[in-house]
Coordinates of C-alpha atoms in Angstrom, one line a residue:
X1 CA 65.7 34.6 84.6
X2 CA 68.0 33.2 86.7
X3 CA 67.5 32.0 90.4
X4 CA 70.1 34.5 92.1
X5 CA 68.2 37.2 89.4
X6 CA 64.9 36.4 90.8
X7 CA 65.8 36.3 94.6
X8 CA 67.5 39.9 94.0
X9 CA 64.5 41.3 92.6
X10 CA 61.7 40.2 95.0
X11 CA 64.3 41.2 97.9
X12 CA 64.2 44.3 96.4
X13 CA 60.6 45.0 95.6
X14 CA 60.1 43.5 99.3
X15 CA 62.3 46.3 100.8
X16 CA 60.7 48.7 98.9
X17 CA 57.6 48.6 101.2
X18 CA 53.9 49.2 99.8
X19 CA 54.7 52.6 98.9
X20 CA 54.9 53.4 95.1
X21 CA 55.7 56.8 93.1
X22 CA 53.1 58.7 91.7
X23 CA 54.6 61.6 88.9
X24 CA 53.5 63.6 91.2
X25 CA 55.7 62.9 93.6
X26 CA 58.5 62.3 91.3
X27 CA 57.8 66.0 90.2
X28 CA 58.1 67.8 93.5
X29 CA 61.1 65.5 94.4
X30 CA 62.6 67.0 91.5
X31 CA 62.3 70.6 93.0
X32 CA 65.9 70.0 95.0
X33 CA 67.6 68.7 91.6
X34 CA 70.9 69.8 92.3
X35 CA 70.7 72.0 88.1
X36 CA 67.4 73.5 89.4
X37 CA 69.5 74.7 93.1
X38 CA 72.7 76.1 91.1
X39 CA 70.0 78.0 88.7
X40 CA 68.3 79.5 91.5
X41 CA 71.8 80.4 93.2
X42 CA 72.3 81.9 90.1
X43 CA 69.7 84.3 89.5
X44 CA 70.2 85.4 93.0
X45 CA 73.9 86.7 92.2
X46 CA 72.4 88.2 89.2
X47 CA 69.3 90.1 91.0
X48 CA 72.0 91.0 93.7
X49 CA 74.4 92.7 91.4
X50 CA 71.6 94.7 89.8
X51 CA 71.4 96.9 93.1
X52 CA 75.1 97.8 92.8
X53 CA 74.9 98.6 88.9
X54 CA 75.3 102.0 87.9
X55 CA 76.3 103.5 91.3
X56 CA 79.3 106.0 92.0
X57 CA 82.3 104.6 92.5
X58 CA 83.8 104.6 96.3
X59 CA 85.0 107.8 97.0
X60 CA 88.9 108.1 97.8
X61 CA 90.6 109.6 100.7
X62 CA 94.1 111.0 100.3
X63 CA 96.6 112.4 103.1
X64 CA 99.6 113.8 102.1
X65 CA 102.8 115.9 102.8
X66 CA 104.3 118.3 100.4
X67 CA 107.7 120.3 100.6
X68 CA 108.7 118.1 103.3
X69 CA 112.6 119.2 103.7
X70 CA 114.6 116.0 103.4
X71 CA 118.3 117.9 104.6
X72 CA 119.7 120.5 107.2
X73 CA 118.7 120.9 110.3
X74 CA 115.2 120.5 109.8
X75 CA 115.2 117.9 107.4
X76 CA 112.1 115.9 107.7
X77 CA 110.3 117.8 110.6
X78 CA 106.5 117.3 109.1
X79 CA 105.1 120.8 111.1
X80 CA 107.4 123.2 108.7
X81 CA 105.7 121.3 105.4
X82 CA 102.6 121.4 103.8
X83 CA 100.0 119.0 105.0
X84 CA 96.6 118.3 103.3
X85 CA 94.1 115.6 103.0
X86 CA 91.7 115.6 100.0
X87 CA 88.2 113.9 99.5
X88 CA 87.9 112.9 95.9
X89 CA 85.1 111.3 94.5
X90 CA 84.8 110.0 90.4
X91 CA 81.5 110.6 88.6
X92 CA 81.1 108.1 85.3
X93 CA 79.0 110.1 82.7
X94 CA 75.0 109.0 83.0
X95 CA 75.3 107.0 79.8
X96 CA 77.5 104.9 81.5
X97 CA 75.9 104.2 84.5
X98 CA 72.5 103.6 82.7
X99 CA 74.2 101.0 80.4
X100 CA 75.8 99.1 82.9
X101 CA 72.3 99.1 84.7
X102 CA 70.9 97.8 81.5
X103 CA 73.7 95.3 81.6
X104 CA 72.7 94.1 85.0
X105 CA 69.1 93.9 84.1
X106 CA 69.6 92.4 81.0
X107 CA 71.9 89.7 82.8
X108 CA 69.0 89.6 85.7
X109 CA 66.4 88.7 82.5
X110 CA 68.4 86.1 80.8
X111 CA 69.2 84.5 84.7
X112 CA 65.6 83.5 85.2
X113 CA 65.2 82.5 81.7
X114 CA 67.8 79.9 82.1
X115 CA 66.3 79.0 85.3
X116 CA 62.7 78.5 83.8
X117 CA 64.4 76.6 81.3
X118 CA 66.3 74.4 83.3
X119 CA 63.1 73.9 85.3
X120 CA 61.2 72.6 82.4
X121 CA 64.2 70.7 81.5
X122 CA 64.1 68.7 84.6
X123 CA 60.6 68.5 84.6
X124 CA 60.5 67.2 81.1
X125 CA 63.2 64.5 81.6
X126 CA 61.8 63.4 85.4
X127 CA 58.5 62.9 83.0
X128 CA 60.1 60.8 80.5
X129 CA 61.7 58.7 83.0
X130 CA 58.4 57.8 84.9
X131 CA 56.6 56.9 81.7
X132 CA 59.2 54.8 80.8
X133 CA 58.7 52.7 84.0
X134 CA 54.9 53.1 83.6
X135 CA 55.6 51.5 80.2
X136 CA 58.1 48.6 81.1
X137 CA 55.5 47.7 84.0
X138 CA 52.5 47.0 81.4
X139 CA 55.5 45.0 79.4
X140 CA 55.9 43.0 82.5
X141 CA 52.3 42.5 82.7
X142 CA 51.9 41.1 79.5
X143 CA 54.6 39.1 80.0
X144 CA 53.3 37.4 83.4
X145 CA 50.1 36.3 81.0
X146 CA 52.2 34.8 78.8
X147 CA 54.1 33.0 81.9
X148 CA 51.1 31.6 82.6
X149 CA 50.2 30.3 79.6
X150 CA 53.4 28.8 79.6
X151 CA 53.3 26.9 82.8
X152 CA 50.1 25.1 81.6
X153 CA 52.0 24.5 78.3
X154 CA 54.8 22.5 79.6
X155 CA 52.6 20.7 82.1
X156 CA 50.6 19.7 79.2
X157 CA 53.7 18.6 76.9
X158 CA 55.2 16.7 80.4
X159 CA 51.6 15.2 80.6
X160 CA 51.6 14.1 77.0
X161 CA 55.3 12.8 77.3
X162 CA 54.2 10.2 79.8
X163 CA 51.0 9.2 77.6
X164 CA 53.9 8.2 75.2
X165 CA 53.3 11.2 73.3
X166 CA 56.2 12.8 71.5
X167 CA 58.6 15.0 72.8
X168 CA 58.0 18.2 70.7
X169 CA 55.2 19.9 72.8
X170 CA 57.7 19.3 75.8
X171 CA 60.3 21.0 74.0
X172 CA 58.6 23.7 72.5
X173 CA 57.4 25.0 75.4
X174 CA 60.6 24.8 77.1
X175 CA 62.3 26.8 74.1
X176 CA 59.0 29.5 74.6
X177 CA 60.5 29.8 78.2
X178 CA 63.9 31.0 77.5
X179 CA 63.0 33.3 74.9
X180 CA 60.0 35.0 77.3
X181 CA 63.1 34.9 80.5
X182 CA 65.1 36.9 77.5
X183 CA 62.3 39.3 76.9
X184 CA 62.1 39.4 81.1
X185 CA 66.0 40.4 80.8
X186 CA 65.9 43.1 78.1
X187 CA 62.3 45.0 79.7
X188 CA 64.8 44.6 83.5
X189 CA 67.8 46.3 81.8
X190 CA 65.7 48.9 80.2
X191 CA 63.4 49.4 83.9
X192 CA 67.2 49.9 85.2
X193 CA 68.3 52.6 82.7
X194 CA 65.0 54.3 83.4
X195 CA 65.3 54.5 87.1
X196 CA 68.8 55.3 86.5
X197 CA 67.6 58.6 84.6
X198 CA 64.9 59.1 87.2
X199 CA 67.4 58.8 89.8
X200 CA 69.6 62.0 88.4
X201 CA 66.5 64.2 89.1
X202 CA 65.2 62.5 92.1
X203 CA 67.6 60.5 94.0
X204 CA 67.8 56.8 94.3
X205 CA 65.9 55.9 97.0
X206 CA 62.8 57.7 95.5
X207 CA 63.4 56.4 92.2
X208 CA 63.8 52.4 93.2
X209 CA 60.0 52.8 94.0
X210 CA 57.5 51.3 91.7
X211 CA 55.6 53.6 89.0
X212 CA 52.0 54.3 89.6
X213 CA 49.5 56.4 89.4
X214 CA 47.5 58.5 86.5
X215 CA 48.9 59.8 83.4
X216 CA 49.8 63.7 82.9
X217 CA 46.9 65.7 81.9
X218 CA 48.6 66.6 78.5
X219 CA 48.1 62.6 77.7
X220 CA 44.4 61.9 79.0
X221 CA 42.7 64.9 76.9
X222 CA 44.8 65.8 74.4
X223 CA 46.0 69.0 74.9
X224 CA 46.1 71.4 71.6
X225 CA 49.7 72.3 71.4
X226 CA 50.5 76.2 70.6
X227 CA 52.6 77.5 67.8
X228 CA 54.0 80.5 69.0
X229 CA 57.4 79.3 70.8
X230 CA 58.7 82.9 71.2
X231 CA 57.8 82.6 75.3
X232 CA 59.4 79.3 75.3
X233 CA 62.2 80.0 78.6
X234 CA 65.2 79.3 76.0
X235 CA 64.1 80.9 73.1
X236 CA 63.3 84.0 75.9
X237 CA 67.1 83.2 77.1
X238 CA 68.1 84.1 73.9
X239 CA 66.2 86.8 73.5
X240 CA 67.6 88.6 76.7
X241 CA 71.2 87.5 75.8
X242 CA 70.7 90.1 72.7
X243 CA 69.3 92.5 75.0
X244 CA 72.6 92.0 77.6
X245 CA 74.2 92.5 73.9
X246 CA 72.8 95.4 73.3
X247 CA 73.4 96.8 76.6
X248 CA 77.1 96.0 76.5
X249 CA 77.5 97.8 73.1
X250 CA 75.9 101.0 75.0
X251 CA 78.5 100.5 77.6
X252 CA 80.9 100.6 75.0
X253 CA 79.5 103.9 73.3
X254 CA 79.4 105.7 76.8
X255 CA 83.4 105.0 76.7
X256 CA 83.1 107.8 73.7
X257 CA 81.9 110.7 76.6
X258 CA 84.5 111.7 78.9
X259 CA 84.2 110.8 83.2
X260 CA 84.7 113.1 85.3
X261 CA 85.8 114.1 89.1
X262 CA 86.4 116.2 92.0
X263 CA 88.7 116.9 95.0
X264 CA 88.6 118.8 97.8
X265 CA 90.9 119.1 100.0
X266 CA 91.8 121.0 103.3
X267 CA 95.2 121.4 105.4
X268 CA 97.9 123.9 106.7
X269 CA 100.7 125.1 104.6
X270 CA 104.7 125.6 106.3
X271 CA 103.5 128.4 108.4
X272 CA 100.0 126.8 109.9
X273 CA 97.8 129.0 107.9
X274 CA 94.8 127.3 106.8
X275 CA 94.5 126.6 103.5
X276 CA 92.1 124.3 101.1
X277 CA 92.1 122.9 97.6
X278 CA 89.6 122.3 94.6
X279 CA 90.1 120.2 91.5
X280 CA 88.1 118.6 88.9
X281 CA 89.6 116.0 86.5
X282 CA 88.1 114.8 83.1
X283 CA 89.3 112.1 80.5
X284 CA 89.6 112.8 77.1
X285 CA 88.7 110.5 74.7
X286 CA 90.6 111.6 71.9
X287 CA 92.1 108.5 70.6
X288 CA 88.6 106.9 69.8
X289 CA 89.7 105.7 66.8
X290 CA 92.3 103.0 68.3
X291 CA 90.4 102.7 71.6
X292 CA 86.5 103.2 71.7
X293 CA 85.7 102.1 68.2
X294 CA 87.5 98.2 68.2
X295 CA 85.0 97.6 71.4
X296 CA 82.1 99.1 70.0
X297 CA 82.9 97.3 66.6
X298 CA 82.8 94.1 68.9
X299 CA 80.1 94.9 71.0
X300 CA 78.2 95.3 67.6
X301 CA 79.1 92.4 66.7
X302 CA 77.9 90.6 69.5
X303 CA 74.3 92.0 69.0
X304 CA 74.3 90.3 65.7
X305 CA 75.6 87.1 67.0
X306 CA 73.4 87.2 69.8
X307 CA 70.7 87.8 67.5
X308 CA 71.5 85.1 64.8
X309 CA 71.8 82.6 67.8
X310 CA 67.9 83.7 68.7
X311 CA 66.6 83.2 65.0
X312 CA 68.8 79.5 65.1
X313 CA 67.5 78.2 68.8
X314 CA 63.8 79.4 67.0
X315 CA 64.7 77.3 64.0
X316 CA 66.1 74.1 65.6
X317 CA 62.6 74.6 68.0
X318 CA 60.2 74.3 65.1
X319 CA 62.7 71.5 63.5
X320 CA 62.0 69.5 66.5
X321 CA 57.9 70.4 66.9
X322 CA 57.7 69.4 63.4
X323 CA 59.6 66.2 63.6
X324 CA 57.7 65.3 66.8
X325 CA 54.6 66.0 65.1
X326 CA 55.5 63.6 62.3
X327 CA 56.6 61.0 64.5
X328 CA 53.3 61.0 66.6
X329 CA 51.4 61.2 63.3
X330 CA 53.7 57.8 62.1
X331 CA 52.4 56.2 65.9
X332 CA 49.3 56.6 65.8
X333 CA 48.4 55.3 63.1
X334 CA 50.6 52.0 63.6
X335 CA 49.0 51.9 67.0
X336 CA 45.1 52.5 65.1
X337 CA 46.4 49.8 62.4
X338 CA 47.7 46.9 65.1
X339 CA 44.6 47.5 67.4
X340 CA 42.4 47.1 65.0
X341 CA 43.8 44.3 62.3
X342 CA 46.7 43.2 63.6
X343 CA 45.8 42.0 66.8
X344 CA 42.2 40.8 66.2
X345 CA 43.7 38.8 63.4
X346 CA 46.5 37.3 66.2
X347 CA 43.9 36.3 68.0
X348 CA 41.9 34.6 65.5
X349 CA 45.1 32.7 64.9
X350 CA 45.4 31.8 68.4
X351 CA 42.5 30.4 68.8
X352 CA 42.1 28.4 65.3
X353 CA 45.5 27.0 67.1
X354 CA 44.2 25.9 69.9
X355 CA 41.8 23.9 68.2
X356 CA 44.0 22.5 66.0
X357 CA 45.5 21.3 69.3
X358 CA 42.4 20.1 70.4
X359 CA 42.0 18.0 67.2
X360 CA 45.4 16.2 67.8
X361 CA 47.4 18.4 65.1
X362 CA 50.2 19.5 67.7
X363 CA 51.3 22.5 69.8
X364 CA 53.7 24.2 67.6
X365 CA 50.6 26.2 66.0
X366 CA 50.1 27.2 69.2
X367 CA 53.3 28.3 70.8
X368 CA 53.9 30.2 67.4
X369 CA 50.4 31.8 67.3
X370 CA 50.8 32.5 70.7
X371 CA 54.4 33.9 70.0
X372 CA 53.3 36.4 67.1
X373 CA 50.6 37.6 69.6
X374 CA 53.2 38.9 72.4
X375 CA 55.3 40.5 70.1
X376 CA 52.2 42.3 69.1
X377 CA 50.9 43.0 72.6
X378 CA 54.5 44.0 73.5
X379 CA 54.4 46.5 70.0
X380 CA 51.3 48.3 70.9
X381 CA 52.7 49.0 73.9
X382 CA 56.2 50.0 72.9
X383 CA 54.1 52.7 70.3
X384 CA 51.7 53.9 73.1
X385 CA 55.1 54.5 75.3
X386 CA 56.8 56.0 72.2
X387 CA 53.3 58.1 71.3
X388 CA 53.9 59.4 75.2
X389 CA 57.2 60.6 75.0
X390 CA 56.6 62.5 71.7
X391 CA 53.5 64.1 73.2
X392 CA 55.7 64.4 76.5
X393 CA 58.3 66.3 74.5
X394 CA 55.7 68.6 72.4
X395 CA 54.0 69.8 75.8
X396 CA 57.2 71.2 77.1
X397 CA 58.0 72.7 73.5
X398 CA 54.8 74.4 72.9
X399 CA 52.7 74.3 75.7
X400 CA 54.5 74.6 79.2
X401 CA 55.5 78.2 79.1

């Protein structure tokens, strides 16, 4: 790592101030996502329109003149005309205003399904960020053991350099310190993509604090997942998107049964004798055949799409538990196989090179024993972050309803 590099990150871990992010924290920050307020907003305008669904229409007030004489002498004089004004109020037939009730609910239903599901969401990918720093952190552990092991290398090979020893430990250990500032690089760039991603939940200033804390629960006791995914919020999002399907293909059927209305209506005729007025209007639905029946074709249609959507989003579910559940099978038993051969046999190594050293035979057994053993190290963690994440991802499929 560079100088300037170096300066730039203690400044900023100096300005961050003692205080570091649990998940916790991260996961009530994540409350005011900006996806989580627009969902909410959302199922508000959809419980609101629920109370308007199925009620009368506004009733409509008329005034009016009739035989109003528009020549002679008393062309346009309004007291020798007829002059009313009618109330008149339109009445949809009930299977109407039930479906478009059912509409509303059903819209209502699939509203707070997407907003459970968008609340998972962000609490799923919040997750996944914070692991991923908890992750890179242990990386950069490891790596500040290695530093150290370092430091006394090249002090050793500079120490042997002016007993007239060879140059090659000196070297060596130099070459060891570029590669472990490249590693330093990479596990920087992916701690910056992390907090990035944590940042789109949370906000940068939260998320430019350190990691710390505990694991989730689902991590520490191994949780058994669940298989039945039908609660899951989007599969239930489907399944109310059929039911606002089926609701809309009931509207569509009501079209079939005539609306009706009524006026009434009071006034005086020419000679200002009272007089009042009654009339019902109905529709007549007698060209079903080019009007009704194409919407309730597509509204039947929909069902089935809706439907087939439902059984697909249920499909691509159990696609993904069962590919998670392969991947964490894979992980553990690389993580079971380099804990307990890979790395005791690293270390064996390590040491049989160090007394190699000891015995005059050089450092490069060393500095490549010691090599093989951070790539391992850095491995078992890389699986126990990966093993998180798929464990991470199952939880929310199966068992976070």
């Amino acid at each position: 790592m560079s100088p300037f590099l170096f300066l730039a990150a203690a400044f900023g871990a100096a300005s961050l101030g003692a205080h570091a992010l649990t998940l916790d924290e991260a996961l009530a920050a994540a409350g005011g996502a900006p996806d989580l307020v627009a969902s909410t907003a959302a199922t508000t305008a959809a419980q609101s329109l629920t109370k308007s669904a199925g009620a009368l229409p506004d009733p409509k007030l008329s005034v009016w003149v009739d035989d109003l004489q528009t020549s002679g002498p008393d062309a346009y004089r309004v007291g020798d005309a007829k002059r009313m004004v009618s109330l008149m109020q339109e009445v949809p037939n009930g299977d109407r205003r039930d479906a478009e009730r059912q509409v509303a609910g059903a819209q209502l239903q699939t509203s707070e399904a997407q907003a459970r599901y968008t609340q998972l969401s962000v609490r799923r990918e919040t997750t996944l960020a914070w692991l991923a720093l908890h992750y890179l952190d242990r990386k950069l552990d490891v790596l500040a053991a290695q530093d150290a092991d370092n430091r006394h290398s090249q002090q050793a090979g500079v120490a042997a350099l002016k007993g007239g020893a060879s140059a090659d430990a000196a070297l060596a250990a130099r070459l060891e310190r570029d590669q472990l500032d490249d590693s330093r690089d990479d596990i920087e760039r992916d701690r910056a993509k992390a907090r990035a991603q944590l940042a789109r939940w949370i906000g940068p200033a939260l998320a430019a604090q350190p990691a710390t804390g505990g694991l989730p629960a689902w991590l520490t006791t191994g949780r058994a997942q669940a298989d039945d995914i039908a609660e899951q919020p989007e599969i239930r999002a489907a399944a109310t998107q059929v039911s606002a399907a089926q609701a809309e293909l009931a509207l569509a059927r009501a079209a079939k049964k005539p609306d009706w209305g009524v006026e009434v209506g009071w006034g005086y005729d020419a000679m200002d004798q009272g007089m009042a007025m009654v009339k019902f209007t109905f529709d007549l639905p007698v060209f079903a055949a080019s009007r009704q029946d194409p919407k309730i074709a597509a509204a039947l249609a929909n069902v089935q799409k809706s439907d087939a959507e439902r059984q697909a989003r249920m499909a691509a579910y159990r696609q993904q538990i069962d590919e998670l559940r392969a991947e964490r099978t894979a992980i553990l038993a690389q993580v079971d196989r380099l804990k307990t051969r890979t790395l005791p046999l690293i270390d064996q190594q390590v040491e049989l090179a160090l007394a190699g050293m000891k015995s005059g035979k050089g450092s490069d057994g060393v500095l490549g024993a010691r090599k093989a053993r951070l790539a391992a190290q850095m491995r078992a963690i890389e699986l126990e972050s990966q093993l998180a994440a798929a464990d991470t991802r199952l939880y929310f499929l199966t068992g976070a309803h």
